[in-house]
Every structure is written in structure tokens, then in C-alpha cells.
Short mmCIF file of C-alpha atoms (C1' of nucleotides) in Angstrom, two decimals:
data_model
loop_
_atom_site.label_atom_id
_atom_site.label_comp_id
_atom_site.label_asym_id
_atom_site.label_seq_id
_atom_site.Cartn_x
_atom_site.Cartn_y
_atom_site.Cartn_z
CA UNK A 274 94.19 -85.77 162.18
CA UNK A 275 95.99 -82.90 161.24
CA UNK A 276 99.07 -81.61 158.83
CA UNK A 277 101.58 -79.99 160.36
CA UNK A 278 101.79 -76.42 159.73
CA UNK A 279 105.25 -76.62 158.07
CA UNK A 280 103.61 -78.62 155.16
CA UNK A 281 100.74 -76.23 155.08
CA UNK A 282 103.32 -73.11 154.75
CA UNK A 283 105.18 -75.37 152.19
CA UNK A 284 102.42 -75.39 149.99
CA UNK A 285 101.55 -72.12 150.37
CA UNK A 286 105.23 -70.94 149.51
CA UNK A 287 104.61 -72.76 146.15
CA UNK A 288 101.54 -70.80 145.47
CA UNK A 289 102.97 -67.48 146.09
CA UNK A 290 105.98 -68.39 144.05
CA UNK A 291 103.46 -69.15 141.10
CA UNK A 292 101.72 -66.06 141.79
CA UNK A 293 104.94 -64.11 141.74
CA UNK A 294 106.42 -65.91 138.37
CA UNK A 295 108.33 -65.25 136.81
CA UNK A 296 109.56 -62.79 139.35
CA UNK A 297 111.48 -63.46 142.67
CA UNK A 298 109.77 -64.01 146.09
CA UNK A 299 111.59 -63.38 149.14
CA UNK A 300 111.37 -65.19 152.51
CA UNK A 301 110.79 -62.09 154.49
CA UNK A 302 108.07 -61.17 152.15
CA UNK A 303 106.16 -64.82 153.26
CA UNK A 304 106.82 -64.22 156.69
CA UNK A 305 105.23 -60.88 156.70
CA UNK A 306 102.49 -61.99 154.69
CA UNK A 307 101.76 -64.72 157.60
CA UNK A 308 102.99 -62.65 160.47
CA UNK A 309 104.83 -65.63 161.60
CA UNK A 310 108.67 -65.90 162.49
CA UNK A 311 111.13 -65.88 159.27
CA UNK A 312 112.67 -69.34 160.56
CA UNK A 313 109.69 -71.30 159.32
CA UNK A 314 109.71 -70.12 156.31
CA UNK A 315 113.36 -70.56 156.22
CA UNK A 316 113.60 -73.66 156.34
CA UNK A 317 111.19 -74.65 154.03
CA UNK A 318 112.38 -72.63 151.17
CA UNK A 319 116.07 -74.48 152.46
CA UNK A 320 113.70 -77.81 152.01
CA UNK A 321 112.41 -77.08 148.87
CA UNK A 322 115.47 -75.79 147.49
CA UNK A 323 117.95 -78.74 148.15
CA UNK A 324 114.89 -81.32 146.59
CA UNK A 325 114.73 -79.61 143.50
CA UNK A 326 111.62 -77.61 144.06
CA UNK A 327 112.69 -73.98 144.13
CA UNK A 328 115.68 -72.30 142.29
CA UNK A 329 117.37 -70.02 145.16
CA UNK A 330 119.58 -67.19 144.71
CA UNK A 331 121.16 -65.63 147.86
CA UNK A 332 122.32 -61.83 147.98
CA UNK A 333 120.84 -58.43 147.22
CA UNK A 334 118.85 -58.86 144.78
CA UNK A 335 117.63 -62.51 145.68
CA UNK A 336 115.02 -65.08 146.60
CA UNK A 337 113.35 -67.65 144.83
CA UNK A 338 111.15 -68.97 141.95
CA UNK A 339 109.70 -72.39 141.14
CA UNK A 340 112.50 -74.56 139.48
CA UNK A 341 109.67 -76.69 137.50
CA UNK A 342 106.57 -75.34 135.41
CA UNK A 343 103.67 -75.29 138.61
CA UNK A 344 101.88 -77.63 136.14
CA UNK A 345 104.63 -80.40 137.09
CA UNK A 346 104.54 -80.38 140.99
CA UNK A 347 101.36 -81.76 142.71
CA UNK A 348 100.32 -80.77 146.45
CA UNK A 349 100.59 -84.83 146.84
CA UNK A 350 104.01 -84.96 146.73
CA UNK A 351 104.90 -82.10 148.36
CA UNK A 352 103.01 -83.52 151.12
CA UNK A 353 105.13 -86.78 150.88
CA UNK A 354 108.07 -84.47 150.79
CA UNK A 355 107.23 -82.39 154.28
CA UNK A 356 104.91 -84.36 155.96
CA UNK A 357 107.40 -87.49 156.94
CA UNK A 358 106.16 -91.05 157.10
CA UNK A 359 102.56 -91.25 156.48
CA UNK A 360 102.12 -93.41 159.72
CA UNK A 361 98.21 -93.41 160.90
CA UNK A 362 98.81 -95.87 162.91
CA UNK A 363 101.36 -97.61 165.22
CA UNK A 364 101.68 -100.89 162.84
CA UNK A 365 102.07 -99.63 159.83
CA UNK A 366 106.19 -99.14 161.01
CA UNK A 367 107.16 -102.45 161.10
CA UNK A 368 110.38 -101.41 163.66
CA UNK A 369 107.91 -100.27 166.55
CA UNK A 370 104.76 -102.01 165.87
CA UNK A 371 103.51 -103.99 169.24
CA UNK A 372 100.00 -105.34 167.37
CA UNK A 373 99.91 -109.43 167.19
CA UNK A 374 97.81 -108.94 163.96
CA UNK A 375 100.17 -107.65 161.88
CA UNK A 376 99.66 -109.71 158.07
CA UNK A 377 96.42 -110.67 159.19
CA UNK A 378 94.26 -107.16 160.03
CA UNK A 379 92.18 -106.07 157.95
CA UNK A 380 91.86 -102.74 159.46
CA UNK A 381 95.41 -101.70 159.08
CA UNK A 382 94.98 -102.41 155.67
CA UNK A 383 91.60 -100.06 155.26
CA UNK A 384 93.51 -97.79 157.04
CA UNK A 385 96.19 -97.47 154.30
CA UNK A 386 93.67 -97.80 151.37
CA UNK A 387 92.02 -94.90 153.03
CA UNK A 388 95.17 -92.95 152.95
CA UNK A 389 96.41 -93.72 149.35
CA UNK A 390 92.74 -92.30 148.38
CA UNK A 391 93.66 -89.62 149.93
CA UNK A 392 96.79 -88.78 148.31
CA UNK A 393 95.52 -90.07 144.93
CA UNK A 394 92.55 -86.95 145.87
CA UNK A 395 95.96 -84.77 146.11
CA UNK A 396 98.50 -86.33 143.25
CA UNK A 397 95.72 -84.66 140.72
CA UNK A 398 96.06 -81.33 141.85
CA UNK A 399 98.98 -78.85 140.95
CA UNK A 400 100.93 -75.55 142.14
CA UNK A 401 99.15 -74.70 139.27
CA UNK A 402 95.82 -75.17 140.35
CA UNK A 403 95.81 -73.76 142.91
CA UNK A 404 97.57 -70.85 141.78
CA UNK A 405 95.16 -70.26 138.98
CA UNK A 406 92.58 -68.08 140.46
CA UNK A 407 95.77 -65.40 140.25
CA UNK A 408 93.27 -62.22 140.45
CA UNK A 409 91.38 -63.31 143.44
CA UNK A 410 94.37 -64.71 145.28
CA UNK A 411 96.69 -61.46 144.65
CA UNK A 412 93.30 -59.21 145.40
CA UNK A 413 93.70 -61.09 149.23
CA UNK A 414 97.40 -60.78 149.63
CA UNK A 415 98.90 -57.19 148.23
CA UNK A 416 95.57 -54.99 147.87
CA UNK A 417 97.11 -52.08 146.64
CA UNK A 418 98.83 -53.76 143.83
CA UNK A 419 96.71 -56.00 141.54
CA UNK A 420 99.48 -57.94 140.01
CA UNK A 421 103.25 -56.52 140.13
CA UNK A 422 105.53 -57.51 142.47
CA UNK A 423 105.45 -55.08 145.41
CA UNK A 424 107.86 -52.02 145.03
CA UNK A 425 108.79 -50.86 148.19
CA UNK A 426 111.63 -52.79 149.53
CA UNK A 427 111.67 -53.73 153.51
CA UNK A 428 114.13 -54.30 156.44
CA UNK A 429 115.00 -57.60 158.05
CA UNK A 430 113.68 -57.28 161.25
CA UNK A 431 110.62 -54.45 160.89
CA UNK A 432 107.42 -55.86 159.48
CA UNK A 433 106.22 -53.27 157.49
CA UNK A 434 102.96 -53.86 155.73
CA UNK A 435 101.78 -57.35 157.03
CA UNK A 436 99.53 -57.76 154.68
CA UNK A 437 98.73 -61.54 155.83
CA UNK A 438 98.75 -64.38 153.10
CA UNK B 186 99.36 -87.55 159.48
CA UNK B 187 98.79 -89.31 162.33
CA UNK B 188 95.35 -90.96 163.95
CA UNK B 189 95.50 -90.70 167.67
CA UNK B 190 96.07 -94.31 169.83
CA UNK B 191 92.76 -93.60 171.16
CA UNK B 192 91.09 -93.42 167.91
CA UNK B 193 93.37 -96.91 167.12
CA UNK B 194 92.22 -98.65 170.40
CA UNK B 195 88.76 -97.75 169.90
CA UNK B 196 88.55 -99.58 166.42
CA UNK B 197 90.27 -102.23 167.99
CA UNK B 198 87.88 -102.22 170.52
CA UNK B 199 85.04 -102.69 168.44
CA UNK B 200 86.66 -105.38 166.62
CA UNK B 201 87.33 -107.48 169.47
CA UNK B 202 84.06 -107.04 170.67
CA UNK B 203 83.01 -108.52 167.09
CA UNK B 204 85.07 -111.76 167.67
CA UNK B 205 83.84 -112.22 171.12
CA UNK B 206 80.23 -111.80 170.68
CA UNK B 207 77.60 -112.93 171.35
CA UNK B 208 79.79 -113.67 174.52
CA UNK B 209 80.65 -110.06 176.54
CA UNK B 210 83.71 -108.61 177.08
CA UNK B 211 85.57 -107.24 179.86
CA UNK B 212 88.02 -103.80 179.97
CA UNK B 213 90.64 -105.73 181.37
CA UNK B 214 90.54 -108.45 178.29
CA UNK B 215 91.80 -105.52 176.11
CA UNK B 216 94.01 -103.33 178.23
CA UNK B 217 95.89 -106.68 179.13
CA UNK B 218 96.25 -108.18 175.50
CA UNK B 219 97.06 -104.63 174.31
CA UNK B 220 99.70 -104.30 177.41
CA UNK B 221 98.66 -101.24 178.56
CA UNK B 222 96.91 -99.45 181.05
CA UNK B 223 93.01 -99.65 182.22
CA UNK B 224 92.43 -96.20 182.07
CA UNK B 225 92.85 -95.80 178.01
CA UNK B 226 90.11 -98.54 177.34
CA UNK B 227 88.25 -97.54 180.13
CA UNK B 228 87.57 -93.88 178.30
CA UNK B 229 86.93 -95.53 175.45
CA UNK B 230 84.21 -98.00 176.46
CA UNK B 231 82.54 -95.45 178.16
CA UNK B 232 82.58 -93.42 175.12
CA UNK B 233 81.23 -96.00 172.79
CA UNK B 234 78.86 -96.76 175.14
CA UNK B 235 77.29 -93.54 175.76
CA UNK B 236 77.09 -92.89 172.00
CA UNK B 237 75.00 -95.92 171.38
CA UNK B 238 77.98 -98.60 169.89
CA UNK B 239 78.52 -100.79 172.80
CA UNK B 240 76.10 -102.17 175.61
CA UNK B 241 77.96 -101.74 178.81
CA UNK B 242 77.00 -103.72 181.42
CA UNK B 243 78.92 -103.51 185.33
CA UNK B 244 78.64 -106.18 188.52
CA UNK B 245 79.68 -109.12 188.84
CA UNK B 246 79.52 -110.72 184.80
CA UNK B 247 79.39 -107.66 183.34
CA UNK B 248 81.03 -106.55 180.55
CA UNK B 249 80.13 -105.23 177.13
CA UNK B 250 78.71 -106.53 173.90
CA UNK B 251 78.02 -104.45 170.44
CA UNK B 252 74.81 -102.47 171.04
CA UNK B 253 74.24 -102.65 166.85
CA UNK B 254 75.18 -105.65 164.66
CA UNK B 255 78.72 -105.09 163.53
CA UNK B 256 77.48 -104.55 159.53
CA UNK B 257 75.68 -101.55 160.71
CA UNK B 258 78.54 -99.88 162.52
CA UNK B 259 81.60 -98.46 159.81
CA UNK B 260 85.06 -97.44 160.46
CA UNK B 261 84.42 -93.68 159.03
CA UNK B 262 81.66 -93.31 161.43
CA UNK B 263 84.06 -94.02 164.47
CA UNK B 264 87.09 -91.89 163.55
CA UNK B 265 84.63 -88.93 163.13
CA UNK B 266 83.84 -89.50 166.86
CA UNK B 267 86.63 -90.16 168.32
CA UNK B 268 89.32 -88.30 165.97
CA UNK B 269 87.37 -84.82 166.90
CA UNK B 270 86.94 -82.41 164.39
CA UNK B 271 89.47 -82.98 161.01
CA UNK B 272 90.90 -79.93 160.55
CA UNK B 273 93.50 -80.51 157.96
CA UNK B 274 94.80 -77.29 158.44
CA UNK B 275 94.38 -74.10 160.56
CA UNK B 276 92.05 -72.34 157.97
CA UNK B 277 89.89 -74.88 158.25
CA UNK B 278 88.83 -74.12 161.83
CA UNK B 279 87.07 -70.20 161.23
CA UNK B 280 87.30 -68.84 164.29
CA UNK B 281 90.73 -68.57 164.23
CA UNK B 282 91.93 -68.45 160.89
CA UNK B 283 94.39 -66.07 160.18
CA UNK B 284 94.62 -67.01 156.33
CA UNK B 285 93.20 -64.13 154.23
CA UNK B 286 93.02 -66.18 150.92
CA UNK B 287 89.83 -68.30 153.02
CA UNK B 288 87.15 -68.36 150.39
CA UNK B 289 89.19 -67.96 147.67
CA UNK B 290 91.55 -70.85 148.44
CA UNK B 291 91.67 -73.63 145.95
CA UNK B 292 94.50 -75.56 148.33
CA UNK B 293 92.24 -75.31 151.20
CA UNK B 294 89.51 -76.88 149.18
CA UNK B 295 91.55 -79.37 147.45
CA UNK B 296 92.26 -80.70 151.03
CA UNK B 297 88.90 -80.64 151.91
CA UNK B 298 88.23 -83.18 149.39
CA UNK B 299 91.40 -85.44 149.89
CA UNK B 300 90.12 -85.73 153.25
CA UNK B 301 86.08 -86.49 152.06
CA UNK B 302 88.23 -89.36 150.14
CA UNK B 303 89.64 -90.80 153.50
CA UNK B 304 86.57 -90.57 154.93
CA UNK B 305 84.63 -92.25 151.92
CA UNK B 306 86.83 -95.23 151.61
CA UNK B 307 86.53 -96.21 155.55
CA UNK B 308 82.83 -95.39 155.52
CA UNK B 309 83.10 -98.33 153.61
CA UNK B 310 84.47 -100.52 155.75
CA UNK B 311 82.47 -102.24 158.56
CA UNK B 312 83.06 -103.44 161.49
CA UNK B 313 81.74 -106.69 160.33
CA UNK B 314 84.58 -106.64 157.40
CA UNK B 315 87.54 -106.01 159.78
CA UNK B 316 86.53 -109.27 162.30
CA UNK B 317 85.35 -111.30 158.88
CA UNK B 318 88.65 -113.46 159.07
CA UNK B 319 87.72 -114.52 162.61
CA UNK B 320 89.80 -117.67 162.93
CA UNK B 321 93.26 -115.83 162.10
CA UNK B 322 92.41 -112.85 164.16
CA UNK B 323 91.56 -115.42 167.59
CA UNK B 324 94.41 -117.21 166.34
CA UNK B 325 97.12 -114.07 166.71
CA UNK B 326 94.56 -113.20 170.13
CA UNK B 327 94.53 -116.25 172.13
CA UNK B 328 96.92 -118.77 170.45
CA UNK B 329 95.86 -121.72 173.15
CA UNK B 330 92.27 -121.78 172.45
CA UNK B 331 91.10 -120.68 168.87
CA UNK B 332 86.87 -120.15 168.38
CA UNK B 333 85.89 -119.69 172.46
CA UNK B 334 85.89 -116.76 175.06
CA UNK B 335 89.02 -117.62 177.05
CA UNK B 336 87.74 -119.67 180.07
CA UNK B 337 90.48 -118.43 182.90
CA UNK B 338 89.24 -115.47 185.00
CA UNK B 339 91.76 -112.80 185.46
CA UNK B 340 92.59 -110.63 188.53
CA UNK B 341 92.13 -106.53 187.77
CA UNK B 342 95.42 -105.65 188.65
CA UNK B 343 97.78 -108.47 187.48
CA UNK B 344 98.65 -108.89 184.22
CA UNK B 345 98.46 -112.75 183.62
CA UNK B 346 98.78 -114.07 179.90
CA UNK B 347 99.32 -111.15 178.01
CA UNK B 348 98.71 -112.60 175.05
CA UNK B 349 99.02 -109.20 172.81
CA UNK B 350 96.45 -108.00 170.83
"C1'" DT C 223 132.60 -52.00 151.42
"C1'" DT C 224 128.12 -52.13 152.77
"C1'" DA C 225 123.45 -53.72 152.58
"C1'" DA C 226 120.41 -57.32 151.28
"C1'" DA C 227 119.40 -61.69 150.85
"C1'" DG C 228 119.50 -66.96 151.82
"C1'" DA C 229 122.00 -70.77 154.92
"C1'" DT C 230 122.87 -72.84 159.24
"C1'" DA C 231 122.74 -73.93 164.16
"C1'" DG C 232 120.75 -74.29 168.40
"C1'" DA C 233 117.73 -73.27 172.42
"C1'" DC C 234 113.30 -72.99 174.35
"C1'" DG C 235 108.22 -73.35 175.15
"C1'" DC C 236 104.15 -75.63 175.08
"C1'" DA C 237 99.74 -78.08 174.02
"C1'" DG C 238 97.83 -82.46 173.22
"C1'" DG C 239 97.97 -86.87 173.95
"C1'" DA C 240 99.48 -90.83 176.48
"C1'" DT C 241 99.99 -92.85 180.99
"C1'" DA C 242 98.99 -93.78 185.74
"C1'" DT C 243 96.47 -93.94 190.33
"C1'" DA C 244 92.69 -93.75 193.25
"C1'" DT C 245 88.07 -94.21 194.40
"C1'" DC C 246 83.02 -94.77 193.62
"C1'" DT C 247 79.04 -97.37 192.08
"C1'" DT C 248 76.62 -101.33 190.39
"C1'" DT C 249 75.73 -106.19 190.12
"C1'" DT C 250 76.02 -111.07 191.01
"C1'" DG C 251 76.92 -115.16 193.75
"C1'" DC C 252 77.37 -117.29 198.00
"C1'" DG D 201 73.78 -109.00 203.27
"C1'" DC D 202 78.47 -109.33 202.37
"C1'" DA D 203 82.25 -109.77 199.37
"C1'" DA D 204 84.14 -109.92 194.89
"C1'" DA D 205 83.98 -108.48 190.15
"C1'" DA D 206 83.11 -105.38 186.96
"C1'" DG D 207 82.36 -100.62 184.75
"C1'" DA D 208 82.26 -95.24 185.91
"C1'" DT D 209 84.53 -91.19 187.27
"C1'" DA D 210 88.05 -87.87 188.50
"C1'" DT D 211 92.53 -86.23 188.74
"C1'" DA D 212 97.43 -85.93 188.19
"C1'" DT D 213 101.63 -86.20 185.66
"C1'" DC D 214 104.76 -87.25 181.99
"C1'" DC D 215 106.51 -86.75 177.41
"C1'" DT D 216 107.07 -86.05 172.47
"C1'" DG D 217 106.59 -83.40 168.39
"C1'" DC D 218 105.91 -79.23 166.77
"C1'" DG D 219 106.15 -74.47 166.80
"C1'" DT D 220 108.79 -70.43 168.05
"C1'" DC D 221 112.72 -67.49 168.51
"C1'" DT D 222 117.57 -65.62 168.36
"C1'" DA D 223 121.98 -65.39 166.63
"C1'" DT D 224 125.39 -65.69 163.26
"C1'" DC D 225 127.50 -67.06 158.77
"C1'" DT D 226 127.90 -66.78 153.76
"C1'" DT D 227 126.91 -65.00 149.28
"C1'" DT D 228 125.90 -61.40 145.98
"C1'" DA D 229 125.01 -56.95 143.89
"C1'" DA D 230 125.10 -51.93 144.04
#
DNA sequence: TTAAAGATAGACGCAGGATATATCTTTTGC
DNA sequence: GCAAAAGATATATCCTGCGTCTATCTTTAA
């Protein structure tokens, strides 16, 4: 059982938003941070955008910020957002299911009990929360600069300080 | 979020094995009312059997039974062995996380927990709880013939009733 | 008008899991 | 003791979802 890693980046483009508020994050400066390919990132922020999520602003000069207060977005439904259907198992979508004891089995429906505790576990945390350990986190990702955003500005294609997220 | 079939079939396994008893079951019981292949139950019997859930028995009459009363066995306890390790996300595996927050994350341990809820609500459970309604579940299983081990032997190769499972 | 930024499209690779086949070993019943 | 029935074991192959990459377009500010 695992996420996938697009919801994992999702979230953690949410918590370096917060940790850049109220100033602008840009997608290169994510993908540098994570040393992974700008696309990913791309198309989350596109994600996030179009539901509402983050306020986007193309052109020199732009990038991104959280379009709600962090207090008001939970990791739960962000989750519900990137990870698609929360299918554990084959029956619990009706169109394909192939198991005779569908209505009757009682482990289908532990299964899904199981799964709403865990997303209750994750409604009741916020961008917020865990954005609020700002020191610490910023300490990890820029350690030159405490808590500015970064001044040096850098190219498309070059990675030039990878200083991992 | 998605458990794997195996991890599905091996529940399902164990549940059947629940109905049947004290009477054994055979391999081909379940690969034939699941409609698919020997091989996947196969692994899985051998699994369960080596880790102390099912007594296997081969020959002529063999078969396998529960090796523990089905109260004593829960659904948690299964997925942990057959689902591998749950690694919600990459920096939850050490050796090769790349994260550099990893210690200081609150979203890594905020998953953590979601997934100690998943686990706690189907440690739970019981394989006793998900055969309890025993007369529905036969009923889906073997429609013809409702509280007894189906009398008509079956051939290894040919699939003959598929009654679905 | 140029550089910096997000938006969009599409191709490709690949690991894990699902599926299948073949054969060996054990046990019972005749 | 032989044959049939059952689990044990090994190996091969397919396939889907996800991750990865490249290229190009559009918007905006200096």
C-alpha cells in the first residue's frame, strides 16, 4: 500500500507554498529542491490551480501562493483530490467487481471502515500543520537563508543550488 | 491506495477456510470459484501455511484447514504479512530517502498515524467476524447446497461449476 | 522585444504485480 | 505397489499504472 508520488509532491507543494507566504514559489524552485523533472511538479501546481487550491500567475515575475488560509485545506482532501478513487479492493467499484459477495461481505466493508479511519486520521490535519514548524523546515530546505525567499534568480534548464526539499 | 489481489485473495482465503471448517479445503475450490488461475492461491496457501495460519496437508484428501481458531487470527495481522512493508511514501523507507525535511517532517508523521488508524481498525476485525454471517456467505458460494462441503469432486485442470466466489 | 514564468501535449521506460505453465513430491485408496 | 489426487516449487511472460522526459505554446513584466 502505497501513495503515489504525485500526491506526496502535492502535499509537499502546499507546504512550501505556506512556508513561502505570502511570497511567490516557483515550479522550478520545487523541482530543484527535489532534483526531480519540472513536469511533475507541473502538473500538479496545473492540478491545484484549476481546483481552487493555488492562485497562479504566469510571466516574469510569477508563480504561485496558496489561494485559501493553510488553516482551511487538510492533507485529507488533497489526498481525495490526487490520489483518484480510493479503491483497496476490486469490489468496492461496482462496474468491475467479479466477487459473488458483494452486499453480503463483511470484509469489504472493514476494509472501507479501515480506510475512512484513515482519512478521518488525515481530514484533522492542515497545510498549516504541517507547515508550522517554519524554522526547522526552512533550516532543511535553503540553509543559507533562514527565512526570506531566496535572492538569486535561476535559469530554466540549469539546476543551480539543489538544495533538496 | 490500492491493496494488492494477493493481499485480497489471501483474506479471502482465510475466510473460506472459516466457512468450510472443520471440513478441509482444497486450492482448486478457490482458484475455481474465484475464476482464476492455481498458481495465485497456490502462493498464498503456502504462505499462510508456513507462517503458522493454515494447516496444509497434500495426498490424496489433503487439503487445508485453519491452523488457529478463526477469533485468534485478525485482518491487520494478515495485510502486514502479505501487503510487505507500508511505506506510505518514499521517506518512509530510510535507505533511500532523498527528503531532507526527514525528522523534521510533520506530513510524514501525520501519515504515519493515518496509516496506524488503518491498521487499528482491521486489527479489529477477525477472521471469525468476516465468516460470522455463514449462511449468506455459502449462499452467494455454492447456491445448490447451502451449510455442507460441496460433495462433487473436481478434476485439477477443468473448471467445472464455477460458482464465483 | 526579450526573458521569465506557467500551460499544454505527447512519447517513452520500467518495476511490480498479475497470469500462466510445467514439474516434483507426498499421501491415500485400491 | 501403482495410480490418482493433492500441495510444493520454479520459472517465464504479460501488462498496467506510474514515473520520466522533451518540446513547444502562451502570458506577463522589465
Amino acid at each position: 500500500m502505497r501513495l503515489t508520488a504525485f500526491s506526496n509532491y502535492a502535499l509537499r507543494t502546499l507546504q512550501f507554498a505556506a512556508l513561502r507566504a505570502p511570497a511567490r514559489t516557483r515550479i522550478d524552485e520545487i523541482a530543484d529542491a527535489h532534483g526531480i523533472n519540472r513536469a511533475h511538479i507541473v502538473k500538479i501546481v496545473h492540478l491545484l490551480g484549476r481546483e481552487g487550491y493555488l492562485e497562479t500567475r504566469r510571466g516574469r515575475g510569477g508563480g504561485f501562493t496558496l489561494a485559501r488560509p493553510p488553516e482551511a485545506i487538510s492533507v485529507g482532501e488533497i489526498l481525495r483530490l490526487t490520489e483518484g478513487p480510493f479503491e483497496l479492493v476490486e469490489c468496492h467499484h461496482a462496474p468491475t467487481n467479479t466477487c459473488p459477495l458483494i452486499g453480503v461481505c463483511r470484509l469489504s466493508k472493514a476494509l472501507a471502515k479501515a480506510l475512512d479511519a484513515f482519512l478521518a486520521s488525515l481530514d484533522a490535519v492542515t497545510i498549516a500543520d504541517i507547515a508550522a514548524n517554519r524554522g526547522a523546515l526552512l533550516a532543511r530546505l535553503s540553509p543559507e537563508s533562514d527565512a526570506d525567499q531566496a535572492p538569486e534568480p535561476s535559469g530554466r534548464g540549469a539546476v543551480v543550488h539543489h538544495s533538496g526539499l
